[in-house]
Short mmCIF file of N, CA and C in Angstrom, two decimals:
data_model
loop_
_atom_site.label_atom_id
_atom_site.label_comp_id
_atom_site.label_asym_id
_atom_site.label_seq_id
_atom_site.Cartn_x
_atom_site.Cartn_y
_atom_site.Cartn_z
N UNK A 18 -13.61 -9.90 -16.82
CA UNK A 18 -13.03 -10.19 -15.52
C UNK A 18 -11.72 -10.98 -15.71
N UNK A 19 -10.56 -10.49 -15.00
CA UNK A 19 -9.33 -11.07 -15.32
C UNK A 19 -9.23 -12.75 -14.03
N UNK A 20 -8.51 -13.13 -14.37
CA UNK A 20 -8.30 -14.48 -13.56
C UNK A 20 -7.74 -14.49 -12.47
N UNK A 21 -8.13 -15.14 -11.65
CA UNK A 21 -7.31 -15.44 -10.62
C UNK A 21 -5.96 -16.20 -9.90
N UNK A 22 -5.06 -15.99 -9.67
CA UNK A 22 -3.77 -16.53 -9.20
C UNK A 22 -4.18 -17.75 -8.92
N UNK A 23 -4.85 -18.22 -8.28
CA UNK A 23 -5.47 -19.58 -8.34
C UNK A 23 -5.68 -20.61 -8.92
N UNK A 24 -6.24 -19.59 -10.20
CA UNK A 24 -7.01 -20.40 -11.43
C UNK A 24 -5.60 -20.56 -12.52
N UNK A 25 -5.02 -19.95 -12.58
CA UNK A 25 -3.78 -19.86 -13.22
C UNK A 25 -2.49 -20.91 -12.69
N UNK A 26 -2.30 -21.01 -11.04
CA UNK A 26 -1.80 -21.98 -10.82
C UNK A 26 -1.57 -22.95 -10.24
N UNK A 27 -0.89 -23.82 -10.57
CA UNK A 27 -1.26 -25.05 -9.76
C UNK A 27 -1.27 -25.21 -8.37
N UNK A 28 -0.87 -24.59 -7.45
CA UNK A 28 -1.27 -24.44 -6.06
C UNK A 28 -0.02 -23.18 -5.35
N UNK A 29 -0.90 -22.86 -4.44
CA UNK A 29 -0.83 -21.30 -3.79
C UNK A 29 -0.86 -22.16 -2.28
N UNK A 30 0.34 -22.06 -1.86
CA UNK A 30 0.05 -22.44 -0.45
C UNK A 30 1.14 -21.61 0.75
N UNK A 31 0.69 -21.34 2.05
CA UNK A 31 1.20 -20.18 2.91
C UNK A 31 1.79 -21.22 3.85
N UNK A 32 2.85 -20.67 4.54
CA UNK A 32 3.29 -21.68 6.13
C UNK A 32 3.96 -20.72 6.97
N UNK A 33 4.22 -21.25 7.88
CA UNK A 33 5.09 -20.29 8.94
C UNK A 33 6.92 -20.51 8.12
N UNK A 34 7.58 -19.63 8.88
CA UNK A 34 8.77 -20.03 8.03
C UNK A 34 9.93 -19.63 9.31
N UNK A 35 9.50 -19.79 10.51
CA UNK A 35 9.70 -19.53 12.34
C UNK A 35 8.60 -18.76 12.56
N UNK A 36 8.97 -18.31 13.68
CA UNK A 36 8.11 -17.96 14.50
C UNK A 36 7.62 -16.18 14.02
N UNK A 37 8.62 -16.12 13.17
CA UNK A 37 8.64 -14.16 12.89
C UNK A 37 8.21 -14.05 11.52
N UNK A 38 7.96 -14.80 10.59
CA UNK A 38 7.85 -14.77 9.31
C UNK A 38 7.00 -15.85 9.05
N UNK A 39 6.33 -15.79 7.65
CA UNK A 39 5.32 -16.40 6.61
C UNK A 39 5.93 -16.73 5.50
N UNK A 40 5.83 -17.86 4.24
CA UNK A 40 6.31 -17.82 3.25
C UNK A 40 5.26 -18.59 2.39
N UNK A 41 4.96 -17.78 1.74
CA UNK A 41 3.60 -17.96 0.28
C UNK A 41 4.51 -18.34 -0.66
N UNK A 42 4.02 -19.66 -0.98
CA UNK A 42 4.63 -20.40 -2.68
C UNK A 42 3.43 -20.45 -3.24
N UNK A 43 3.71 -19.59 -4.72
CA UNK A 43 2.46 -20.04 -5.53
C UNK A 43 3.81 -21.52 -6.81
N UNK A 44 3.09 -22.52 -6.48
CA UNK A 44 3.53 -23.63 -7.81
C UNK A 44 2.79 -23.41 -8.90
N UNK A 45 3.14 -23.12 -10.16
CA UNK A 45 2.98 -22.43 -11.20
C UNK A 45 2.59 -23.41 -12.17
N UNK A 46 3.37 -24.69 -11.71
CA UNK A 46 3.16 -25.70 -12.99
C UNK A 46 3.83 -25.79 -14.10
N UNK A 47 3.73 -24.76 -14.88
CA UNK A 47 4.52 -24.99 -15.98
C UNK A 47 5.49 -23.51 -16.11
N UNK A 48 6.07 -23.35 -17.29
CA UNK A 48 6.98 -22.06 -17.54
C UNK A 48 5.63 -21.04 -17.86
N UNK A 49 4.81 -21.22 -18.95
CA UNK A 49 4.05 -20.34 -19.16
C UNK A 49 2.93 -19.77 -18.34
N UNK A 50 2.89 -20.85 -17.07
CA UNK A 50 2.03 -19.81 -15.95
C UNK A 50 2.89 -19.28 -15.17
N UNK A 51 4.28 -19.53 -14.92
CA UNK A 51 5.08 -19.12 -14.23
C UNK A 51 5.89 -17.40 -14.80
N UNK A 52 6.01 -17.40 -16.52
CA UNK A 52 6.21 -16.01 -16.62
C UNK A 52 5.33 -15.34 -16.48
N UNK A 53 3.59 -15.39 -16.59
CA UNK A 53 2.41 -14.66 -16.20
C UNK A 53 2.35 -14.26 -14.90
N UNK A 54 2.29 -14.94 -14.51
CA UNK A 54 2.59 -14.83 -12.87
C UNK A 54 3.56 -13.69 -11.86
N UNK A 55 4.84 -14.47 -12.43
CA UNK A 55 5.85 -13.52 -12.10
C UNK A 55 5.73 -11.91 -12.67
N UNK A 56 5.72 -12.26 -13.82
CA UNK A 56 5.29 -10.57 -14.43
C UNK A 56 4.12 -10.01 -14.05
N UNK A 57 3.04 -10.40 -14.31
CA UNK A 57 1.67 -9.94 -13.71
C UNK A 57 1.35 -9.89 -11.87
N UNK A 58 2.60 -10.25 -10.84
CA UNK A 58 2.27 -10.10 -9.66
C UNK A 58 3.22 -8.95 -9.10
N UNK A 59 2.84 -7.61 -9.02
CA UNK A 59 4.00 -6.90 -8.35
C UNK A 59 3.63 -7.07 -6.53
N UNK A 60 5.69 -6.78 -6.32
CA UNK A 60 5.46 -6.76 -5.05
C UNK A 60 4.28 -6.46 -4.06
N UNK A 61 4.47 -5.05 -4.82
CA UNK A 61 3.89 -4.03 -3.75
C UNK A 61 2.07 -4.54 -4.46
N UNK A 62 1.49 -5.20 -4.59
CA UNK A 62 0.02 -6.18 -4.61
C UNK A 62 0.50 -6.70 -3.33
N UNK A 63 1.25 -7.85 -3.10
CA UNK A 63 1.34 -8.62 -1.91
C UNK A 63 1.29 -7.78 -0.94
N UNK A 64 2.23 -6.81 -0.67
CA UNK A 64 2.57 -5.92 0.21
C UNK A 64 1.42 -4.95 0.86
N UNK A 65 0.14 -4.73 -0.27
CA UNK A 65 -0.95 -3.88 -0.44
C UNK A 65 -1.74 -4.95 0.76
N UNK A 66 -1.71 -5.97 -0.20
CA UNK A 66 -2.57 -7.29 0.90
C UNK A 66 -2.51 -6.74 2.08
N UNK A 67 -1.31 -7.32 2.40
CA UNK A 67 -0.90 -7.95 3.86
C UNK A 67 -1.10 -6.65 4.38
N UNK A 68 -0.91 -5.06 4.01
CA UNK A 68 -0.76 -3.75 4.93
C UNK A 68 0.62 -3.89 5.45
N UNK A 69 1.76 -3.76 4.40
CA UNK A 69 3.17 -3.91 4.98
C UNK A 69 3.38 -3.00 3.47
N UNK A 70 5.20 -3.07 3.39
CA UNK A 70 5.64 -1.97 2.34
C UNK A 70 6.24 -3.36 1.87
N UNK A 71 6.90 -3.25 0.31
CA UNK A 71 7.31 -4.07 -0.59
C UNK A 71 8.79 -3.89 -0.24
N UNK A 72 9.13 -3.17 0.72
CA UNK A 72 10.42 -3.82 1.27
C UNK A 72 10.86 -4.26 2.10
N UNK A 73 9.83 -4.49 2.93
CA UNK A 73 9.45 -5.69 3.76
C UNK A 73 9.67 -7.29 3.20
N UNK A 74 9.57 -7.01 1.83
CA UNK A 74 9.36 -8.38 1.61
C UNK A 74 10.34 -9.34 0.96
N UNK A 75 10.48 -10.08 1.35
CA UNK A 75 11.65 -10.94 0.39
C UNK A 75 10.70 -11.72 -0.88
N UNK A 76 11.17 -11.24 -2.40
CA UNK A 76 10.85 -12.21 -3.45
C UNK A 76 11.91 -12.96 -3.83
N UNK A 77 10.79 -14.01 -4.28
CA UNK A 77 11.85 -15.23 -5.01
C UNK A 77 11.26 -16.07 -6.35
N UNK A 78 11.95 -16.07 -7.74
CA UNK A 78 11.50 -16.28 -8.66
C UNK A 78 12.21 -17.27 -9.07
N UNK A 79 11.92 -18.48 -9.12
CA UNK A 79 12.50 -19.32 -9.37
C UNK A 79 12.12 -19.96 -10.55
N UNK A 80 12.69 -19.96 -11.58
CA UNK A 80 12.00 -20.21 -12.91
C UNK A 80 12.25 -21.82 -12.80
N UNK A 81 13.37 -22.05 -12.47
CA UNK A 81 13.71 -23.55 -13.04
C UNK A 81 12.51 -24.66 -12.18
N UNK A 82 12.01 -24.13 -11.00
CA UNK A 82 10.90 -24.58 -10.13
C UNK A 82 9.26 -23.97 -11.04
N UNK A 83 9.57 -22.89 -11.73
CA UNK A 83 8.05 -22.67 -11.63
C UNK A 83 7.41 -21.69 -10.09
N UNK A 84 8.36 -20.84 -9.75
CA UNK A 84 7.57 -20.90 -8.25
C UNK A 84 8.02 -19.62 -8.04
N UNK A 85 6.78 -19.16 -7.76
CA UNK A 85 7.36 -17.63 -7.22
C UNK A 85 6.92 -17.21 -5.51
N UNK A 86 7.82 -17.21 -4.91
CA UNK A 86 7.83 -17.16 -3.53
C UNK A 86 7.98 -15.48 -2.77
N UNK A 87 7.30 -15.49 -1.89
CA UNK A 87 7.29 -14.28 -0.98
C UNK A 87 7.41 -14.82 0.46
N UNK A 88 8.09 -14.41 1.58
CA UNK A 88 8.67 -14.14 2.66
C UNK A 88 8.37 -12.50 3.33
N UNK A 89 7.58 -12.90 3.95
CA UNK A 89 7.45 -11.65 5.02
C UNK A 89 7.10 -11.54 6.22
N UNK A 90 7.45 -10.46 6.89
CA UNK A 90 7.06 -10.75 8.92
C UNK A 90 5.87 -10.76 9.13
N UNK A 91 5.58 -11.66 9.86
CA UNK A 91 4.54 -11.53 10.74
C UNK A 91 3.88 -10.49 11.43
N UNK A 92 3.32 -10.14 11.42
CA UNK A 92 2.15 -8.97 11.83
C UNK A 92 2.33 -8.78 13.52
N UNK A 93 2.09 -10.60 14.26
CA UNK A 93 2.36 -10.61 15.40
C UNK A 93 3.78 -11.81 15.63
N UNK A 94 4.01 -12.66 16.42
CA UNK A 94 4.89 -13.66 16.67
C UNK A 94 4.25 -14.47 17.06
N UNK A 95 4.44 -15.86 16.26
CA UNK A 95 3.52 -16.66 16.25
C UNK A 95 3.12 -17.38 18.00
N UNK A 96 2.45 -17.73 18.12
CA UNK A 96 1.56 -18.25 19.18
C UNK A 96 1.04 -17.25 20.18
N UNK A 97 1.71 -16.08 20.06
CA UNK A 97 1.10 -15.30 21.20
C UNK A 97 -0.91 -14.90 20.91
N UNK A 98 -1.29 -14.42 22.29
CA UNK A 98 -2.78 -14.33 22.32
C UNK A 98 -2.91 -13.54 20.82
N UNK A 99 -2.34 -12.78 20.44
CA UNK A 99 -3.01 -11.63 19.40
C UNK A 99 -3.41 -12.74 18.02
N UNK A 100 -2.02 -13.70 17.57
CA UNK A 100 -2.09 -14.88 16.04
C UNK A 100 -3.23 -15.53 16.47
N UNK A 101 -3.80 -14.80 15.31
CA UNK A 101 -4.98 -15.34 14.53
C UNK A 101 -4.88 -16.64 13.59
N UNK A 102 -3.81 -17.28 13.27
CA UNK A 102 -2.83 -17.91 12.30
C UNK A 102 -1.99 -18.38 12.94
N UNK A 103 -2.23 -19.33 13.64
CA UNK A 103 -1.23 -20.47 14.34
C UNK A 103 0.08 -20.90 13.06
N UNK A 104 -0.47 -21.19 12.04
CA UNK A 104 0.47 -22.45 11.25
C UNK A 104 0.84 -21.10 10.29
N UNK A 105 0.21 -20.32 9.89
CA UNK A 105 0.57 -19.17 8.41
C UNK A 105 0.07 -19.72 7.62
N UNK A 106 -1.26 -20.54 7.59
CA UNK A 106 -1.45 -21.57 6.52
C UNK A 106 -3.38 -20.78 5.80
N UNK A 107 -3.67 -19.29 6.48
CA UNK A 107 -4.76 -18.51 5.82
C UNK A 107 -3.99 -17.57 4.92
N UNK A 108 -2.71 -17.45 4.95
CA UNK A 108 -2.09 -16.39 3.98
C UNK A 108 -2.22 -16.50 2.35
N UNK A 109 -1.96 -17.69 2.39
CA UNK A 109 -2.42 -18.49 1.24
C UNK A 109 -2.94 -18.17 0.20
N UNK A 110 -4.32 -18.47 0.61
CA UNK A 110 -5.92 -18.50 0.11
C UNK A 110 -5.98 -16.89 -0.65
N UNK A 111 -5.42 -16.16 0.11
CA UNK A 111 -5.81 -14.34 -0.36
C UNK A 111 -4.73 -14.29 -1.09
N UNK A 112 -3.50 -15.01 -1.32
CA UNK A 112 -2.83 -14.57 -2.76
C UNK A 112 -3.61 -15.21 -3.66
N UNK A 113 -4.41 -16.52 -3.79
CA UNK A 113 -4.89 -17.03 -4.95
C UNK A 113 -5.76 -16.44 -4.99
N UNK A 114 -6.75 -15.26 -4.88
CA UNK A 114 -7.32 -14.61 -5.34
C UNK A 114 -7.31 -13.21 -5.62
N UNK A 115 -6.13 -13.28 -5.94
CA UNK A 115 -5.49 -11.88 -6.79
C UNK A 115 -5.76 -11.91 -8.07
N UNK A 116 -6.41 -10.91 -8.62
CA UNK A 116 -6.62 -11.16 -10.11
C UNK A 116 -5.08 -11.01 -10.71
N UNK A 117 -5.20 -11.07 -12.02
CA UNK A 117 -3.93 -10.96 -12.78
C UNK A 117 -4.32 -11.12 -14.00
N UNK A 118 -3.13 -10.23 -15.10
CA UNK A 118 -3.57 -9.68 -16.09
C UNK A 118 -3.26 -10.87 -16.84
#
């Protein structure tokens, strides 16, 4: 069984980023969970998640942080009756349990 994004790094956390978008930071911790990471997470996994296309999505690899970031729309706009996800703060949780090689 391969590991989980989770277990690999030091924290995976989701937020709103306005009202139209989400932005998932996984903090990596160091360089060597951060090239695993980055290499072992393709877009189109996130993209699979969420039920959107990988060009939907904005990535961001920030080595000198350790942090590999994703940006993508919202499904609905936040507060209306349909958000299930007031804050964007369940998006999270389901990237850290992405396996990875």
């Amino acid at each position: 069984m391969m590991p989980e994004i989770g277990q690999i790094a030091e924290k995976v956390r989701s937020k709103n980023a306005g009202p139209f978008w989400v932005t998932i930071d996984i903090f990596c911790g160091n360089d060597a969970a951060f090239r695993r990471i980055a290499a072992g997470l393709p877009t189109a996994t996130v993209a699979a998640l969420f039920h959107t296309t990988p060009d939907a999505i904005k990535r961001f690899d920030i080595a000198d942080l350790a942090v590999v970031k994703f940006s993508l729309p919202r499904p609905q706009i936040q507060g209306i009756a349909a958000d299930r996800d007031m804050h964007g703060a369940g998006w999270g949780p389901l990237v850290a349990e992405i396996e990875i090689a």
